XYZ file of C-alpha atoms in Angstrom:
554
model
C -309.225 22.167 111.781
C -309.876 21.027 115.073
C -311.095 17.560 115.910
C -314.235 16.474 116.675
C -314.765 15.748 120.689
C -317.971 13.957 120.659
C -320.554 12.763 117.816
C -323.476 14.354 119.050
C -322.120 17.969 119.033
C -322.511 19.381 114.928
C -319.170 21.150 115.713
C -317.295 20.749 112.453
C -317.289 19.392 108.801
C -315.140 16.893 106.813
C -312.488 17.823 104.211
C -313.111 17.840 101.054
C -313.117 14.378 99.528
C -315.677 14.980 96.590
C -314.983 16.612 93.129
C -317.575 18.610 91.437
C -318.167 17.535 87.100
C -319.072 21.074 86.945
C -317.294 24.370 87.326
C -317.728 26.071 90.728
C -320.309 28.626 90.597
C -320.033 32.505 90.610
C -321.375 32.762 93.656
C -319.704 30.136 95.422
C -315.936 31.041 94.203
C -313.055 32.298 96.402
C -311.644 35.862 94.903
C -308.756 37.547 96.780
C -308.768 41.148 97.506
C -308.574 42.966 94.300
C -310.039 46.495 95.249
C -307.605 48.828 95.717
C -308.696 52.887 96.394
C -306.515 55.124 95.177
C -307.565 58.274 98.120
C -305.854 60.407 100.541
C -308.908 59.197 102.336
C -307.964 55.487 102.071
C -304.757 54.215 103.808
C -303.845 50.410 104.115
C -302.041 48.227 106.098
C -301.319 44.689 106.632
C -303.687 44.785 109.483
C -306.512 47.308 108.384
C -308.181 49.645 105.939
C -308.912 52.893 107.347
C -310.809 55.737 105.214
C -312.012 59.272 105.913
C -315.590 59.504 105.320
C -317.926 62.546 105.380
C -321.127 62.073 106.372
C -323.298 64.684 104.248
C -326.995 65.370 105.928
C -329.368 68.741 107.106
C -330.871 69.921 109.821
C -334.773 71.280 109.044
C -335.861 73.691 111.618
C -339.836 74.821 110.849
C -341.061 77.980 112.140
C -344.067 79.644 111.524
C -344.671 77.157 108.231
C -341.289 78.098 106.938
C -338.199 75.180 106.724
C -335.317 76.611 107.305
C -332.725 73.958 105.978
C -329.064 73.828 106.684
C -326.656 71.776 104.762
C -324.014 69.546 107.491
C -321.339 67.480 107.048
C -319.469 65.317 109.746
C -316.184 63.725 109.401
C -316.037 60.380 110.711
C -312.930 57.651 110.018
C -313.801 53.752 110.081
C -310.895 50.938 110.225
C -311.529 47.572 109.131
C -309.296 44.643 110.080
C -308.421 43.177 107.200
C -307.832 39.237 108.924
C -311.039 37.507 109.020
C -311.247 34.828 111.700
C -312.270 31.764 112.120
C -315.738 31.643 112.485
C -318.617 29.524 113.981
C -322.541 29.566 113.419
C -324.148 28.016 115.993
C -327.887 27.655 114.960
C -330.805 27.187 117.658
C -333.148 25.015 115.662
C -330.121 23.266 113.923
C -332.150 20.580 113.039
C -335.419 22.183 111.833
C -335.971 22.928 108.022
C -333.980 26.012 107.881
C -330.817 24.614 110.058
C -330.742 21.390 108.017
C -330.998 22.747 104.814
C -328.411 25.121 105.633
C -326.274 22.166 106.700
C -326.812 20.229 103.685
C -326.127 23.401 101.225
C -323.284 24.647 102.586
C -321.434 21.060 102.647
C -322.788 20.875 99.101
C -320.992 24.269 98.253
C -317.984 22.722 100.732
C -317.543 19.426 98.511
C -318.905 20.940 95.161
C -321.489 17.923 94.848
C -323.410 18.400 91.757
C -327.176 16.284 91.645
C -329.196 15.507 89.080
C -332.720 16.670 88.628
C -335.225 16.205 86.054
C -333.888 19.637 84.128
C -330.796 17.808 84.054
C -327.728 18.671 86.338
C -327.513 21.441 89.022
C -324.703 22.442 90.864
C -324.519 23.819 94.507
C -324.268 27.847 94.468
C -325.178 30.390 96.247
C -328.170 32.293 94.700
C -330.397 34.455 97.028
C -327.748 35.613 99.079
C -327.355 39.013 98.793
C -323.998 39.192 99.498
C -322.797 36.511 97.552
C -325.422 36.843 94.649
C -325.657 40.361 94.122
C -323.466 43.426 93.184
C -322.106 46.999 94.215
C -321.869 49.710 91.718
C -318.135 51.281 92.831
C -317.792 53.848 90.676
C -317.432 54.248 86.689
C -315.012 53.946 83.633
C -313.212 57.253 82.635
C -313.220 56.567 78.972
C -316.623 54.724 78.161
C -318.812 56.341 81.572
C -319.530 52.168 82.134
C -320.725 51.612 85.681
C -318.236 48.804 87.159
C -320.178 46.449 89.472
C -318.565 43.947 91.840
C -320.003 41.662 94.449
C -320.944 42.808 97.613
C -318.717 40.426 99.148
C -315.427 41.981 97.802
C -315.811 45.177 98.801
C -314.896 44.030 102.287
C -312.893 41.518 103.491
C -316.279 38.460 104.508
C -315.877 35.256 105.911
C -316.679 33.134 102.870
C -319.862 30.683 103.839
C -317.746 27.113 103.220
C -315.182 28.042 106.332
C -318.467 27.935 109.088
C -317.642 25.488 111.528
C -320.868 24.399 111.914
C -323.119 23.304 115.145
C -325.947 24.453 117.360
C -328.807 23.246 119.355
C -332.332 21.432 119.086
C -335.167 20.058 121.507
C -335.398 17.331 118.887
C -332.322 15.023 119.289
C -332.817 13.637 115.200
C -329.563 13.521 114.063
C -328.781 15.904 111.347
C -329.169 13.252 108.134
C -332.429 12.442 109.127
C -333.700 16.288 110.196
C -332.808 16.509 106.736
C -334.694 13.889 105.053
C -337.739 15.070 107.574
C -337.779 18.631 106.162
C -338.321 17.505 102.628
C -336.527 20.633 101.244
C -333.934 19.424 99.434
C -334.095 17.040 96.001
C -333.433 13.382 96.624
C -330.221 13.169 94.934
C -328.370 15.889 96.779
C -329.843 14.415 99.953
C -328.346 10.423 99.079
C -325.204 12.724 98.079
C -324.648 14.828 101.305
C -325.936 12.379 103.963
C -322.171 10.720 104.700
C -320.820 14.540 105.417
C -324.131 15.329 107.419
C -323.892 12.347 109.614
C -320.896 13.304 110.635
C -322.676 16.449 112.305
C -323.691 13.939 114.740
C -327.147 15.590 116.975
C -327.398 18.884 117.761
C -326.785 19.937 121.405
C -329.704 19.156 123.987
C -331.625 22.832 124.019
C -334.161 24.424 126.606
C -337.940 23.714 126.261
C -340.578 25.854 128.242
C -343.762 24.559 126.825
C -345.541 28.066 127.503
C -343.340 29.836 125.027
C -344.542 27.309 121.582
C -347.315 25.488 120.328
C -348.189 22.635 121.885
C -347.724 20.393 118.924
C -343.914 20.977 119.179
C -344.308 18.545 122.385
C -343.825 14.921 120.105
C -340.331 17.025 119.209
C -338.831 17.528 122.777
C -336.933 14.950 123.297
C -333.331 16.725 123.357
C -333.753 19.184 126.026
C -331.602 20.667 128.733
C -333.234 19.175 132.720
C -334.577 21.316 135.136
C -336.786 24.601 135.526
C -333.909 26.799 136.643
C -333.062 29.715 134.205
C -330.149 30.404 135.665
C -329.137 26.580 135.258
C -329.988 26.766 131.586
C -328.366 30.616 131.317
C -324.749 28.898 132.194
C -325.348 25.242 130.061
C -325.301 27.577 127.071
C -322.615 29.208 128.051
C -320.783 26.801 128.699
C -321.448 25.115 125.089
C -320.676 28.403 123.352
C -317.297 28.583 125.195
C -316.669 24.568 124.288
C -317.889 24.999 120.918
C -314.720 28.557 120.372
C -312.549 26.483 122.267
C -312.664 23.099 120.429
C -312.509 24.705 117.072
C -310.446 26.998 117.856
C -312.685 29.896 116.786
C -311.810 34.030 116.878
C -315.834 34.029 116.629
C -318.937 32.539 117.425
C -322.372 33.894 115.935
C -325.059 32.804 117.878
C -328.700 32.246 115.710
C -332.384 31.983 116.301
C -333.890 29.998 113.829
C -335.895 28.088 116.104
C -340.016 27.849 116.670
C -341.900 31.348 116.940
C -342.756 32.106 120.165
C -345.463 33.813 122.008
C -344.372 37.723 123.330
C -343.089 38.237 126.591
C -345.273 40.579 128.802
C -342.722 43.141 129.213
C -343.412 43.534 133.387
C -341.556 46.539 134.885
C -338.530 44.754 137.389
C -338.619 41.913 135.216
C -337.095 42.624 132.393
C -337.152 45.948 131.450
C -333.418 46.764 132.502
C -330.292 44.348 132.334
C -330.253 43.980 136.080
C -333.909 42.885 136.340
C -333.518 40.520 133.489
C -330.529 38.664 135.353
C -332.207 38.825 138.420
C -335.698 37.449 136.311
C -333.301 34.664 135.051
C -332.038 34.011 138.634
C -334.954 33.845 140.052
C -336.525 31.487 137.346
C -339.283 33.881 136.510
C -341.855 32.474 133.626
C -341.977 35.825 131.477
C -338.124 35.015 130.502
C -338.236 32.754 127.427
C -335.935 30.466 125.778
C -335.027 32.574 123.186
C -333.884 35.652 125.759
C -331.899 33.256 127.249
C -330.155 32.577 124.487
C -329.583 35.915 123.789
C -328.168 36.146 127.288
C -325.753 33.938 127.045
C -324.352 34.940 123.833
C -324.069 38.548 125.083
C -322.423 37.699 128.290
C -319.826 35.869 126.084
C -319.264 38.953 123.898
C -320.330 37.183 120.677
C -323.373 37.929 118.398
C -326.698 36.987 118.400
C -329.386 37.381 115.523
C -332.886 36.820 116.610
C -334.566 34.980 113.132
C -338.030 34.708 114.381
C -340.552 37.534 115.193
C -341.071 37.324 118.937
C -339.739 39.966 120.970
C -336.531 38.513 122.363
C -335.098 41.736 122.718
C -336.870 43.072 125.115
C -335.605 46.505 127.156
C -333.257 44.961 129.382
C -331.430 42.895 126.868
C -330.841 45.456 124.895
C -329.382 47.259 127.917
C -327.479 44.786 128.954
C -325.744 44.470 124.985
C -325.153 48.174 125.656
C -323.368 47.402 128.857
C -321.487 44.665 127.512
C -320.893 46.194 124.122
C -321.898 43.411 122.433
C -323.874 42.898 119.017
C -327.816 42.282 118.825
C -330.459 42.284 115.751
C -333.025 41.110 114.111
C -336.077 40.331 113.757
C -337.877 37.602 111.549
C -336.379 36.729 108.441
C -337.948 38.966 105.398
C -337.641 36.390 102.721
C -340.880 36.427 100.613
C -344.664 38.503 100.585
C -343.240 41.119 103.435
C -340.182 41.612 101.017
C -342.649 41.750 98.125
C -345.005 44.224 100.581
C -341.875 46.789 101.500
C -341.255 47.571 97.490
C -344.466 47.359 96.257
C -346.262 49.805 98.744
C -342.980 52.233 98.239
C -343.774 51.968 95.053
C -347.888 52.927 95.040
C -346.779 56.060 97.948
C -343.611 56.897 95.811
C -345.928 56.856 92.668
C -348.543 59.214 94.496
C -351.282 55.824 94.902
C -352.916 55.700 97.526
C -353.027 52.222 99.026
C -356.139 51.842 101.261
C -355.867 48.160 101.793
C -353.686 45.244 102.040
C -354.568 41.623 102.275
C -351.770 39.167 102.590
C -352.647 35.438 102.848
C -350.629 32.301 103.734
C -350.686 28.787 103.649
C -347.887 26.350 104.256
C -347.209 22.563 105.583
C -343.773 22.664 107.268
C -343.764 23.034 110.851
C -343.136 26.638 111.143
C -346.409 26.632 109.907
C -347.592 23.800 112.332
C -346.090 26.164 114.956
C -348.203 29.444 113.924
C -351.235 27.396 114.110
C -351.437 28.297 117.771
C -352.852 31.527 118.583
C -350.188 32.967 120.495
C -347.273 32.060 118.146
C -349.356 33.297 115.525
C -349.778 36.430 116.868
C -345.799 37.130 116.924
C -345.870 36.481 113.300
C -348.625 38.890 112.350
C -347.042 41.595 114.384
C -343.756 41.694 113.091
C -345.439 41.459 109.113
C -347.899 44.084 109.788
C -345.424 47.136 110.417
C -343.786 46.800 107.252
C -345.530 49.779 105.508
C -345.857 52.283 108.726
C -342.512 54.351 107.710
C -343.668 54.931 104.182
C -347.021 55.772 104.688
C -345.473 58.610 107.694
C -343.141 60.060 104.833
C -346.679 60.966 102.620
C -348.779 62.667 104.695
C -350.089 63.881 101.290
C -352.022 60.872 100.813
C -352.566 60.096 104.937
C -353.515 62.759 107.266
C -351.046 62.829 110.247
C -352.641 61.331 113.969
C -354.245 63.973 116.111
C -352.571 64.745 118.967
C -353.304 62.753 122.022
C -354.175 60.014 120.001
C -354.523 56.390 121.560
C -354.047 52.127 120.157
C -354.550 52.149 116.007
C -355.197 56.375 115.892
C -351.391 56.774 116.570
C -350.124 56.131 113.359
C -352.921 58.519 112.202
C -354.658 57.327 108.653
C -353.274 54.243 107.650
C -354.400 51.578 105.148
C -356.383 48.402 106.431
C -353.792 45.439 106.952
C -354.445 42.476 107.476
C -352.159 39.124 107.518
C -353.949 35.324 107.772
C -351.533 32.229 108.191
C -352.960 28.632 107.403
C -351.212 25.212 108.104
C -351.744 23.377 105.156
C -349.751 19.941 105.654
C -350.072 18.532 102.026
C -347.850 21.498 100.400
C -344.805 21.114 102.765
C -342.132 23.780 102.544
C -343.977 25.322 99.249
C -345.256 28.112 100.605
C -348.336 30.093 99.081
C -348.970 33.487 99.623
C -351.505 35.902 98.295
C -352.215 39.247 98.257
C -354.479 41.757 96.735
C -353.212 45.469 97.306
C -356.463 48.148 96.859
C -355.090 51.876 95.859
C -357.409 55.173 94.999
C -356.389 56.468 91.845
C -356.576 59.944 90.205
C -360.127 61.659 90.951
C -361.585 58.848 92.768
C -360.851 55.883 90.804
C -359.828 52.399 92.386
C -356.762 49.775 91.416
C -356.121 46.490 92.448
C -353.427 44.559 92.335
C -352.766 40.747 92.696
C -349.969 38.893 93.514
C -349.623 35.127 93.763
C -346.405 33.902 95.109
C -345.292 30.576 95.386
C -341.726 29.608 97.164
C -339.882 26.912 98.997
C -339.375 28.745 101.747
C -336.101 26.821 103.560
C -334.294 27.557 100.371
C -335.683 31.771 100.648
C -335.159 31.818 104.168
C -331.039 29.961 104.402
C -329.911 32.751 102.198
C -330.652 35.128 104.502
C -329.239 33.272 107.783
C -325.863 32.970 106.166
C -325.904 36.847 104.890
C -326.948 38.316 108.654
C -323.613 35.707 109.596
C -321.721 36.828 107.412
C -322.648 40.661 107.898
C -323.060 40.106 112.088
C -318.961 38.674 111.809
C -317.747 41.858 109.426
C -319.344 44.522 111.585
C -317.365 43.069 114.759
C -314.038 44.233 112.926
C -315.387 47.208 111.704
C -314.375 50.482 114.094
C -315.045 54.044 113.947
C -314.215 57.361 114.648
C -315.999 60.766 115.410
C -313.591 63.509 114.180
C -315.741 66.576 115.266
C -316.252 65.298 118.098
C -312.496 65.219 119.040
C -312.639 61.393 119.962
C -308.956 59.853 120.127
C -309.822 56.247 119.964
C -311.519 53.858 117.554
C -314.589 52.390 119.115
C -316.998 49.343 118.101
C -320.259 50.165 116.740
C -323.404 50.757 118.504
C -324.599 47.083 119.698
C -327.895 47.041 117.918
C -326.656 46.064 114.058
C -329.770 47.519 112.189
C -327.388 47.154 109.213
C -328.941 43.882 109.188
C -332.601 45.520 108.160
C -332.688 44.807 104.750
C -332.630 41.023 105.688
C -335.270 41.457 108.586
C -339.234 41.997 108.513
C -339.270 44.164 112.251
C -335.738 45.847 112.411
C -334.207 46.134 115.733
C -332.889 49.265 115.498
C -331.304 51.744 118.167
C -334.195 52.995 120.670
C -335.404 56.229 119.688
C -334.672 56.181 115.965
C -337.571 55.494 113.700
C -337.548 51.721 111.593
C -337.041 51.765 108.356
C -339.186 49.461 106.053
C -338.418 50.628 102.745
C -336.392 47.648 101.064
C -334.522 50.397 98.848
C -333.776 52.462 102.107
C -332.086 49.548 103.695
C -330.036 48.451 100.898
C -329.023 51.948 99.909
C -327.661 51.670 103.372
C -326.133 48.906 103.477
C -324.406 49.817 100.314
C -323.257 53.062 101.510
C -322.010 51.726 104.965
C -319.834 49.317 103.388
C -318.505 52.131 100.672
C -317.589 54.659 103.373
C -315.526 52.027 104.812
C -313.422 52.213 101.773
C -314.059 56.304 101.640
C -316.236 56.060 99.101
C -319.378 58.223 98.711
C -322.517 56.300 98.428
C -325.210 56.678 96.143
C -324.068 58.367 92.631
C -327.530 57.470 90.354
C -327.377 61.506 90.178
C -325.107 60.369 86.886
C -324.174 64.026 86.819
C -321.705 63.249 83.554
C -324.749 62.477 81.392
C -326.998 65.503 82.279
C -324.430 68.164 81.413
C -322.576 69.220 78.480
């Protein structure tokens, strides 16, 4: 591992000089490959796993009331290199509650430091990552029928969380030991166990401020920020820290990550940034509708490495994503979905899958860390409540049962046509910290008129909801830049990369970027089904098999 150049820059982590009194948990252990596919579909080699995949679907033509349905199938190949590289996560908000409790976990995991609480002892793992934590059905034992379920990180080669190099960028210049004592996430005793390994993080990297884009109680923070008012300026200091950052640590791969302050939305302003070569004109010319976040984005595209937009506001505006489509380079987000907007996208597939008809929904929040100090501002708050209050529109469009369809012509709220009443409230409560508490009531008709309500108290640490999810859309962002494919009926020759918007990474996102033109899915059971699938195929697998065909014949 490469040496440390300076102090101040995060960029790596110690050895391992600790040993753990307790085994190393099942989510935190190193398996090698041990799936093997036995398919004419399925070829290997020392460098990749190529499989033949058929992608089953049908095209619905209506005419004159009638749907006239045709069954298609398209044959696609996908290769996966088998190597996984050396990877870095380079955080913007390093030192905020979700960067330094990140930090702290994953050198925890690293050094397998065990802490004592008052339940007694508790060892470092990984639970709540859905990669790590959760499992794959691959198929079924001849003899007995017995699904066989593995984790979700074996069925592809995944850089395993303990190997991220480690470093990033803040506007506060609190060294990482002390960002973590500030957040007040993690217990005492894992703090006074991890600080030697976190001071060796040093600072975070000096980031860019525009006061217009945050609340102005971030101000007291910004002392660690990059001089000057020129974008452009700022556009090439991160780039240049990205390229320092491969090159000291000698990285294959850098994922670049937003989990920073919400900020306001950007007026998207036709010639500013609504194509790539207005936005790098816009950043040339210092224009004020480019924020820090875009920026960021920028830069990570122009160096070909990923970037995953964590917070709601719309970084991705039109001419980023152009410009990731001219530099076929990997985009997505947004917001991490870690708690009530999780809860929200199975519960109201639930009521419309159940024929309920939810007519309200009433989600309140209170918290006391300073993402919620943040969304006390207006503007920042109104990022936030956009990005939660979309999370039922694709499920309430697939039931038009329940919702009459808009009228034609329709304009503002009447294009989504009947919908139920939605509405989010976030309060800054200091006294409860990082405990979040969030509330909703959900109000459904019932058969013949009848009413149902439903109430749901949640209560969550959010940092330790919310790192989870950072280190799966890593770990997911890094797989899906080795990951090729292959249109056969199409004739094409050559394996190419994958579109540059990764909307793979839904299921871990409340507002999925997703490809423009295609519709957002919501439905947490859509996404993962996806997910699953997409990483099956990739092995020639087919995806979904709860038809259980075996047990409902003779």
């Amino acid at each position: 591992m490469a040496s440390q150049s300076y102090a101040s820059s995060g960029y790596n982590t110690p050895d391992s000089e600790l040993e753990s009194i307790v085994p190393i948990h099942p989510t935190a252990v190193r398996r090698p490959e041990y799936i093997n596919v036995n398919s004419e579909n399925t070829t290997y080699t020392n460098e990749h796993i190529t499989a033949k995949y058929f992608y089953r679907g049908a095209d619905v033509v209506v005419s004159d009331g009638q749907f006239n349905v045709t069954p298609t199938v398209k044959p696609f190949e996908f290769q996966t290199t088998r190597k996984v590289g050396k990877t870095g996560l380079m955080m913007i908000g390093m030192g905020g509650n979700n960067g330094s409790t990140l930090c702290a976990t994953i050198l925890a995991n690293k050094h397998q430091i065990s802490w004592h609480t008052k339940d007694g002892i508790q060892q470092p793992n990984y639970i709540g990552s859905v990669l790590r934590a959760s499992t794959v059905c691959i198929g079924s034992e001849p003899k007995t029928t017995k699904e066989i379920h593995v984790p979700i990180c074996d069925v592809l080669p995944m850089v395993h969380p303990n190997d991220l190099v480690l470093g990033g960028w803040d506007i506060s210049s609190m060294p990482m030991d002390k960002a973590m004592e500030r957040a007040r996430v993690l217990n005492y005793d894992l703090q006074r166990q991890v600080k030697s390994h976190m001071t060796l993080l040093g600072s975070p990297l000096p980031s860019i401020y525009y006061p217009d884009f945050i609340a102005a109680n971030q101000e007291a923070r910004a002392d660690n920020v990059i001089p000057g008012t020129d974008k452009q300026v700022h556009l090439d200091h991160i780039r240049t820290d990205i390229r320092r950052f491969k090159a000291e640590n000698q990285l294959d791969r850098v994922i670049v990550f937003w989990t920073a302050n919400t900020e306001r939305y950007s007026d998207i302003i036709p010639g500013v940034n609504d194509t790539a070569d207005s936005i790098l004109a816009s950043i040339r010319y210092s224009h004020s509708e480019v924020s820090p976040s875009t920026l960021f984005a920028v830069a990570a595209i122009l160096e070909g490495e990923p970037f995953v937009n964590g917070a709601p506001q719309n970084t991705f505006v039109p001419g980023v994503i152009e410009l990731a489509e001219r530099e076929k380079s990997f985009i997505g987000g947004d917001d991490l979905k870690s708690g009530q907007t999780k809860l929200k996208s199975v519960l109201a597939e639930f009521l419309v899958n159940a024929g309920i008809k939810p007519l309200s929904i009433a989600s309140y929040n209170h918290l006391g860390n300073n993402d919620g100090h943040n969304l006390s501002a207006e503007a920042q708050f109104k990022s936030k409540e956009i990005s939660k209050s979309s999370v039922v529109d694709d499920m309430v469009d697939a039931n038009r049962l329940l919702y009459k369809p808009p009228v034609p012509g329709a304009k503002g709220k009447a294009v989504k046509g009947e919908h139920p009443d939605h509405i989010v409230v976030i309060k800054y409560v200091p006294a409860v910290g990082d405990s979040k508490r969030a509330i909703d009531e959900y109000y459904s008709e019932i058969f013949c008129g009848g009413r149902q309500t439903i109430n749901i108290f949640n209560e969550c640490e959010d940092s330790l909801l919310a790192t989870p999810l950072i280190l799966d859309l890593t770990i997911l962002a890094e797989l899906l830049t080795r990951v090729q494919y292959r249109d056969v009926s199409s004739g094409q020759v050559d394996f190419a990369p994958l579109y540059p918007v990764l909307s793979l990474l839904s299921y871990m996102c409340k507002a999925p970027l997703v490809k423009p033109g295609t519709d957002v899915v919501n439905s947490l059971g859509r996404q993962r089904n996806a997910l699953d699938a997409f990483l099956k195929a990739c092995l020639g697998l087919e995806g979904n098999s709860d038809l259980l065909l075996e047990t409902r014949i003779w």
